[in-house]
Amino acid sequence: MAETKGRIEPYHHPAAGWGALKYVAINLFKERVSGVNYKSLFAQNQPDGFDCPGCAWPDREHASTFEFCENGVKAVAAESTSKRVTPEFFAAHTVTELLQQSDYELEQHGRLTHPMLYDPVGDKYAPVAWAEAFKLIADELNALDDPNQAAFYTSGRASNEAAFLYQLFVRAYGTNNFPDCSNMCHEATSRGLPGTVGIGKGTVTLDDFEHADTLLIFGQNPATNHPRMLGELRECARRGATIVSINPLRERGLERFASPQHPVEMLTMSSTPISSMFIQPKLGGDFALIKALAKRVLEMDDRAVLIGVRRVLDIDFIDEHTTGFAEFARDLRAEKWALLEEESGVPRSQIEALADVFMRGERVIATWGMGLTQHKHSVPTIQMLSNLMMMRGQIGRQGAGLCPVRGHSNVQGDRTMGIEEQPAQAFLDRMERVFGFVPPRHHGYDVVATIGAMAEGKVKVFVGLGGNFAMATPDTPLTFNALQSCELTVHIATKLNRSHLIHGRKALILPTLGRTEIDMQAGAPQGVTVEDSMSMVHISFGLNKPASPDLLSEIAIVARMAEATLGERYQLKWKDYRDDYALIRDDIEKVFDDFYDYNARVAKPGGFHLKVASREREWATASGKAQFVPHKIALDTPIRRARARHGERLLVMMTTRSHDQYNTTIYALDDRYRGVFGMRRVIFINQADIDMLGMKAGDWVDVQSVWDDGVERRADGFMLVAYDIPRGCIGAYYPETNPLVPLASVADGAGTPTSKSIPVLLTPAVAS
Ligand SMILES: Nc1nc2c(c(=O)[nH]1)N[C@H]1C(S)=C(S)[C@@H](COP(=O)(O)OP(=O)(O)OC[C@H]3O[C@@H](n4cnc5c(=O)[nH]c(N)nc54)[C@H](O)[C@@H]3O)O[C@H]1N2
Ligand SMILES: Nc1nc2c(c(=O)[nH]1)N[C@H]1C(S)=C(S)[C@@H](COP(=O)(O)OP(=O)(O)OC[C@H]3O[C@@H](n4cnc5c(=O)[nH]c(N)nc54)[C@H](O)[C@@H]3O)O[C@H]1N2
Ligand SMILES: [Mo]
């Protein structure tokens, strides 16, 4: 089904600026946010307000000045909408009817108000009492032959308290099946960094941005996805720091920025240039590019030794803090320049120019997003990036370090709290000691494994704590079948989405409070805590009246699910926990030493920084040192094999976010900075590739992925948009393109679907 009303109009303005303000106004109006809720916009990320549900970028000590952010405003407006999805709404629509609506339309219906149970007779959801809903879940869970026949998904908005209780419940019930959104997101970071620096988290804080002289931004689109990061980059740029954008797609939002925080910039229509250098590797070319930079650093160090000038390598750091350098250097020396150039898609002259910038930098921060994490070789890529930074001791000192930029506002905290299908044994020992039950020891299913297990009938109950599992995951038709073959699907959610409609034989939708809402328990307002992308933990209090009197908090839902399922087993204090969230924090503190004095420390404005050992140059690796890990360029890959078969017609597709979406939530149909308006079914493609296809910009195509399992995977009806992107690489939006991602196509060692490198063929659209 082709959209025809859209238009393409290149964007020539700075990011943010007046455009952002205008869009905010339109959005607020459209969402029909009630007057009283306006004030909540000014309370996000304030000391006594709530943590913005928009993204995981930290805020300056929950600063006293209002930080304007389009992303945050949209997220808050979407949650504060006055529209409601009531029992009457469900009575008026069958599920089959609702399935005809687009994700955008489903989002527009507003907030869920009542717990709902699917009625197969009328093919409709009907209201159900909370107690009955919990009893149904308990009965289904207790009827399973094995607890491993259930899977418990988490989306990264869940608070620390909700996540901790959830994993406590699920482990007491008896499984480690914790698929979570980070499996699809920064998993390669979480699995890659422990091998090099000992912990899967970033090593910088916002303070380091004030001291950095060089910033390398890999595979990220902050103007859309982390707008407050642009404010930091602006300050860096004004101070004279060099900012390099490494991205196949020339993101206009990384070129110039007009800060909404600075009235003069706004009034004079001026702006600050952000990136001074743009490197455009081919999709997935970062691994070879970073390895090439490392090789160049080594060569320049050889030269320095030869002519007797200051070393380029930080020899002291390497000697004192690392292992494996000799072998790593041997591998670098053996690598051929021609292969590095070919695989990265970056000419040698540009590699050398970028290496110069890196070597000139005294204090370098490397940031990265999904552009590095959603490829087959993402773990080696991230390890190579830490190798590169370690060569010059750019980790664990002021103004320098590794900075993975996370997505969901508490995705990092959820993992810290034990949402992890491969839990560490030491953590399980601790759980056992504190709570007195024996937690399951073997690994559970991640997202991809859960889908496979559902499809094979091995997982029969699916519970989703937030998120939109059906749309966020790969291989859409297969995933839909998998979910539909479940005995029971349960979704704890704020708004209606497609996952609620792709349901099991029995199905529940459990409506919950959003983070912006007042959470009263046993007569007292409760706060919840979150950990941002830079390991700052702080407390968040909702301010708005709940969307419906029938909502329960996520914590109350989890606790009551647990009570119903486990009964008196293990004497866990479910009722106490839900009456007073401070008691949950007391028990979190018993399990994790770094959370000592938890309640006292989050009571302070700004909260506290959770220790990241690598930041202190303490290395929690097997060797007790930071480890250089060599990696070869893989020459036998699905993409290479597909290209050998199809030649230049084989294109590699990345799937990204437009400006007006939050993951699977489609707020509106524009992608302002990329110049797409009123439509989403577009493909960004190099003009030379359009010519190669014998087509022209504006033509419509169907897309088919190339995979060797005999399954036809296609997505039809996309318009070609000529764009500044390397030949052989194309871009499109997710989730529309998820049917193209084969379930088996994952990052080695992380299991992340390869959403940024899908081998595809384009053909003229059959029905447009
Ligand atoms: N408004 C808004 N904000 C969000 C979200 C949202 O959907 N909307 N989602 C949140 C979440 S969960 C996340 S994880 C983050 C995601 O934030 P990002 O990491 O910015 O995610 P994407 O939109 O997928 O964009 C990836 C960027 O990587 C580039 N890229 C793609 N492939 C490659 C590659 O091979 N190499 C390099 N170097 N670059 C590449 C793309 O051109 C694009 O600029 O944002 C969070 N914030
Ligand atoms: N092809 C492709 N696929 C991708 C990606 C990609 O770049 N390309 N990105 C991946 C990434 S990085 C991520 S993080 C995942 C995202 O996967 P998910 O986290 O599963 O998806 P979201 O779209 O963020 O979930 C939105 C839903 O969450 C619910 N919700 C919102 N707020 C709350 C709340 O406070 N509590 C509860 N209980 N529910 C709430 C609402 O019902 C809303 O519809 O998608 C992944 N999938
Ligand atoms: Mo994400």
PDB file of N, CA, C and O in Angstrom, residues 569-604:
ATOM      1  N   ARG A 569       4.839 -18.807  49.026  1.00  0.00           N
ATOM      2  CA  ARG A 569       6.170 -19.384  48.783  1.00  0.00           C
ATOM      3  C   ARG A 569       7.281 -18.374  49.101  1.00  0.00           C
ATOM      4  O   ARG A 569       7.198 -17.221  48.696  1.00  0.00           O
ATOM      5  N   TYR A 570       8.277 -18.748  49.781  1.00  0.00           N
ATOM      6  CA  TYR A 570       9.486 -17.954  50.100  1.00  0.00           C
ATOM      7  C   TYR A 570       9.214 -16.730  50.976  1.00  0.00           C
ATOM      8  O   TYR A 570      10.103 -15.933  51.233  1.00  0.00           O
ATOM      9  N   GLN A 571       7.954 -16.520  51.357  1.00  0.00           N
ATOM     10  CA  GLN A 571       7.650 -15.389  52.251  1.00  0.00           C
ATOM     11  C   GLN A 571       8.206 -14.074  51.749  1.00  0.00           C
ATOM     12  O   GLN A 571       8.774 -13.307  52.512  1.00  0.00           O
ATOM     13  N   LEU A 572       8.080 -13.815  50.494  1.00  0.00           N
ATOM     14  CA  LEU A 572       8.543 -12.525  49.973  1.00  0.00           C
ATOM     15  C   LEU A 572       7.479 -11.470  50.292  1.00  0.00           C
ATOM     16  O   LEU A 572       6.285 -11.766  50.326  1.00  0.00           O
ATOM     17  N   LYS A 573       7.971 -10.213  50.472  1.00  0.00           N
ATOM     18  CA  LYS A 573       7.088  -9.193  51.068  1.00  0.00           C
ATOM     19  C   LYS A 573       6.346  -8.381  50.009  1.00  0.00           C
ATOM     20  O   LYS A 573       6.494  -7.166  49.945  1.00  0.00           O
ATOM     21  N   TRP A 574       5.596  -9.045  49.168  1.00  0.00           N
ATOM     22  CA  TRP A 574       5.005  -8.338  48.025  1.00  0.00           C
ATOM     23  C   TRP A 574       4.138  -7.153  48.437  1.00  0.00           C
ATOM     24  O   TRP A 574       4.187  -6.096  47.831  1.00  0.00           O
ATOM     25  N   LYS A 575       3.335  -7.345  49.473  1.00  0.00           N
ATOM     26  CA  LYS A 575       2.421  -6.261  49.862  1.00  0.00           C
ATOM     27  C   LYS A 575       3.214  -5.075  50.421  1.00  0.00           C
ATOM     28  O   LYS A 575       2.938  -3.924  50.084  1.00  0.00           O
ATOM     29  N   ASP A 576       4.207  -5.364  51.233  1.00  0.00           N
ATOM     30  CA  ASP A 576       5.026  -4.269  51.781  1.00  0.00           C
ATOM     31  C   ASP A 576       5.703  -3.506  50.650  1.00  0.00           C
ATOM     32  O   ASP A 576       5.762  -2.285  50.657  1.00  0.00           O
ATOM     33  N   TYR A 577       6.232  -4.242  49.701  1.00  0.00           N
ATOM     34  CA  TYR A 577       6.924  -3.595  48.582  1.00  0.00           C
ATOM     35  C   TYR A 577       5.998  -2.624  47.851  1.00  0.00           C
ATOM     36  O   TYR A 577       6.371  -1.512  47.504  1.00  0.00           O
ATOM     37  N   ARG A 578       4.762  -3.081  47.604  1.00  0.00           N
ATOM     38  CA  ARG A 578       3.929  -2.177  46.805  1.00  0.00           C
ATOM     39  C   ARG A 578       3.364  -1.022  47.621  1.00  0.00           C
ATOM     40  O   ARG A 578       3.011   0.013  47.071  1.00  0.00           O
ATOM     41  N   ASP A 579       3.335  -1.173  48.923  1.00  0.00           N
ATOM     42  CA  ASP A 579       2.870  -0.064  49.759  1.00  0.00           C
ATOM     43  C   ASP A 579       3.946   1.000  49.950  1.00  0.00           C
ATOM     44  O   ASP A 579       3.645   2.158  50.204  1.00  0.00           O
ATOM     45  N   ASP A 580       5.189   0.604  49.870  1.00  0.00           N
ATOM     46  CA  ASP A 580       6.265   1.556  50.158  1.00  0.00           C
ATOM     47  C   ASP A 580       7.505   1.184  49.334  1.00  0.00           C
ATOM     48  O   ASP A 580       8.223   0.247  49.674  1.00  0.00           O
ATOM     49  N   TYR A 581       7.725   1.947  48.267  1.00  0.00           N
ATOM     50  CA  TYR A 581       8.807   1.578  47.345  1.00  0.00           C
ATOM     51  C   TYR A 581      10.191   1.694  47.997  1.00  0.00           C
ATOM     52  O   TYR A 581      11.163   1.107  47.520  1.00  0.00           O
ATOM     53  N   ALA A 582      10.279   2.452  49.087  1.00  0.00           N
ATOM     54  CA  ALA A 582      11.571   2.565  49.789  1.00  0.00           C
ATOM     55  C   ALA A 582      12.030   1.194  50.282  1.00  0.00           C
ATOM     56  O   ALA A 582      13.229   0.915  50.380  1.00  0.00           O
ATOM     57  N   LEU A 583      11.061   0.332  50.593  1.00  0.00           N
ATOM     58  CA  LEU A 583      11.424  -1.011  51.069  1.00  0.00           C
ATOM     59  C   LEU A 583      12.039  -1.838  49.937  1.00  0.00           C
ATOM     60  O   LEU A 583      12.890  -2.699  50.179  1.00  0.00           O
ATOM     61  N   ILE A 584      11.605  -1.574  48.707  1.00  0.00           N
ATOM     62  CA  ILE A 584      12.233  -2.272  47.573  1.00  0.00           C
ATOM     63  C   ILE A 584      13.688  -1.808  47.482  1.00  0.00           C
ATOM     64  O   ILE A 584      14.604  -2.612  47.313  1.00  0.00           O
ATOM     65  N   ARG A 585      13.870  -0.499  47.619  1.00  0.00           N
ATOM     66  CA  ARG A 585      15.248   0.028  47.531  1.00  0.00           C
ATOM     67  C   ARG A 585      16.120  -0.537  48.657  1.00  0.00           C
ATOM     68  O   ARG A 585      17.300  -0.824  48.449  1.00  0.00           O
ATOM     69  N   ASP A 586      15.523  -0.725  49.834  1.00  0.00           N
ATOM     70  CA  ASP A 586      16.305  -1.334  50.921  1.00  0.00           C
ATOM     71  C   ASP A 586      16.805  -2.716  50.516  1.00  0.00           C
ATOM     72  O   ASP A 586      17.936  -3.100  50.836  1.00  0.00           O
ATOM     73  N   ASP A 587      15.963  -3.453  49.806  1.00  0.00           N
ATOM     74  CA  ASP A 587      16.381  -4.811  49.426  1.00  0.00           C
ATOM     75  C   ASP A 587      17.307  -4.803  48.210  1.00  0.00           C
ATOM     76  O   ASP A 587      18.167  -5.677  48.090  1.00  0.00           O
ATOM     77  N   ILE A 588      17.157  -3.817  47.354  1.00  0.00           N
ATOM     78  CA  ILE A 588      18.105  -3.682  46.228  1.00  0.00           C
ATOM     79  C   ILE A 588      19.511  -3.493  46.810  1.00  0.00           C
ATOM     80  O   ILE A 588      20.488  -4.100  46.368  1.00  0.00           O
ATOM     81  N   GLU A 589      19.562  -2.665  47.826  1.00  0.00           N
ATOM     82  CA  GLU A 589      20.842  -2.372  48.497  1.00  0.00           C
ATOM     83  C   GLU A 589      21.488  -3.639  49.079  1.00  0.00           C
ATOM     84  O   GLU A 589      22.716  -3.755  49.115  1.00  0.00           O
ATOM     85  N   LYS A 590      20.639  -4.574  49.516  1.00  0.00           N
ATOM     86  CA  LYS A 590      21.205  -5.811  50.080  1.00  0.00           C
ATOM     87  C   LYS A 590      21.831  -6.690  48.996  1.00  0.00           C
ATOM     88  O   LYS A 590      22.695  -7.510  49.273  1.00  0.00           O
ATOM     89  N   VAL A 591      21.353  -6.525  47.761  1.00  0.00           N
ATOM     90  CA  VAL A 591      21.857  -7.376  46.675  1.00  0.00           C
ATOM     91  C   VAL A 591      23.050  -6.726  45.958  1.00  0.00           C
ATOM     92  O   VAL A 591      23.970  -7.411  45.542  1.00  0.00           O
ATOM     93  N   PHE A 592      23.018  -5.391  45.852  1.00  0.00           N
ATOM     94  CA  PHE A 592      24.087  -4.706  45.104  1.00  0.00           C
ATOM     95  C   PHE A 592      24.828  -3.738  46.032  1.00  0.00           C
ATOM     96  O   PHE A 592      24.254  -2.731  46.468  1.00  0.00           O
ATOM     97  N   ASP A 593      26.106  -4.029  46.294  1.00  0.00           N
ATOM     98  CA  ASP A 593      26.874  -3.199  47.228  1.00  0.00           C
ATOM     99  C   ASP A 593      26.935  -1.737  46.786  1.00  0.00           C
ATOM    100  O   ASP A 593      26.941  -0.833  47.618  1.00  0.00           O
ATOM    101  N   ASP A 594      26.985  -1.506  45.466  1.00  0.00           N
ATOM    102  CA  ASP A 594      27.129  -0.129  44.993  1.00  0.00           C
ATOM    103  C   ASP A 594      25.900   0.731  45.291  1.00  0.00           C
ATOM    104  O   ASP A 594      25.920   1.938  45.097  1.00  0.00           O
ATOM    105  N   PHE A 595      24.824   0.096  45.739  1.00  0.00           N
ATOM    106  CA  PHE A 595      23.619   0.861  46.063  1.00  0.00           C
ATOM    107  C   PHE A 595      23.507   1.137  47.570  1.00  0.00           C
ATOM    108  O   PHE A 595      22.410   1.340  48.080  1.00  0.00           O
ATOM    109  N   TYR A 596      24.654   1.145  48.279  1.00  0.00           N
ATOM    110  CA  TYR A 596      24.619   1.424  49.714  1.00  0.00           C
ATOM    111  C   TYR A 596      23.913   2.758  49.980  1.00  0.00           C
ATOM    112  O   TYR A 596      23.983   3.677  49.170  1.00  0.00           O
ATOM    113  N   ASP A 597      23.215   2.828  51.101  1.00  0.00           N
ATOM    114  CA  ASP A 597      22.460   4.035  51.479  1.00  0.00           C
ATOM    115  C   ASP A 597      21.565   4.536  50.348  1.00  0.00           C
ATOM    116  O   ASP A 597      21.425   5.738  50.133  1.00  0.00           O
ATOM    117  N   TYR A 598      20.970   3.598  49.664  1.00  0.00           N
ATOM    118  CA  TYR A 598      20.211   3.933  48.448  1.00  0.00           C
ATOM    119  C   TYR A 598      19.178   5.037  48.703  1.00  0.00           C
ATOM    120  O   TYR A 598      19.173   6.088  48.039  1.00  0.00           O
ATOM    121  N   ASN A 599      18.323   4.813  49.693  1.00  0.00           N
ATOM    122  CA  ASN A 599      17.251   5.790  49.920  1.00  0.00           C
ATOM    123  C   ASN A 599      17.800   7.170  50.266  1.00  0.00           C
ATOM    124  O   ASN A 599      17.297   8.185  49.778  1.00  0.00           O
ATOM    125  N   ALA A 600      18.844   7.193  51.057  1.00  0.00           N
ATOM    126  CA  ALA A 600      19.409   8.493  51.445  1.00  0.00           C
ATOM    127  C   ALA A 600      20.071   9.166  50.246  1.00  0.00           C
ATOM    128  O   ALA A 600      19.917  10.371  50.022  1.00  0.00           O
ATOM    129  N   ARG A 601      20.785   8.371  49.462  1.00  0.00           N
ATOM    130  CA  ARG A 601      21.543   8.988  48.371  1.00  0.00           C
ATOM    131  C   ARG A 601      20.643   9.471  47.220  1.00  0.00           C
ATOM    132  O   ARG A 601      20.955  10.446  46.562  1.00  0.00           O
ATOM    133  N   VAL A 602      19.524   8.782  46.964  1.00  0.00           N
ATOM    134  CA  VAL A 602      18.643   9.311  45.902  1.00  0.00           C
ATOM    135  C   VAL A 602      17.802  10.481  46.392  1.00  0.00           C
ATOM    136  O   VAL A 602      17.211  11.198  45.583  1.00  0.00           O
ATOM    137  N   ALA A 603      17.751  10.654  47.704  1.00  0.00           N
ATOM    138  CA  ALA A 603      16.971  11.790  48.215  1.00  0.00           C
ATOM    139  C   ALA A 603      17.671  13.111  47.916  1.00  0.00           C
ATOM    140  O   ALA A 603      17.052  14.169  47.894  1.00  0.00           O
ATOM    141  N   LYS A 604      18.973  13.073  47.650  1.00  0.00           N
ATOM    142  CA  LYS A 604      19.710  14.304  47.340  1.00  0.00           C
ATOM    143  C   LYS A 604      19.412  14.745  45.910  1.00  0.00           C
ATOM    144  O   LYS A 604      19.343  13.907  45.020  1.00  0.00           O
TER     145      LYS A 604
END
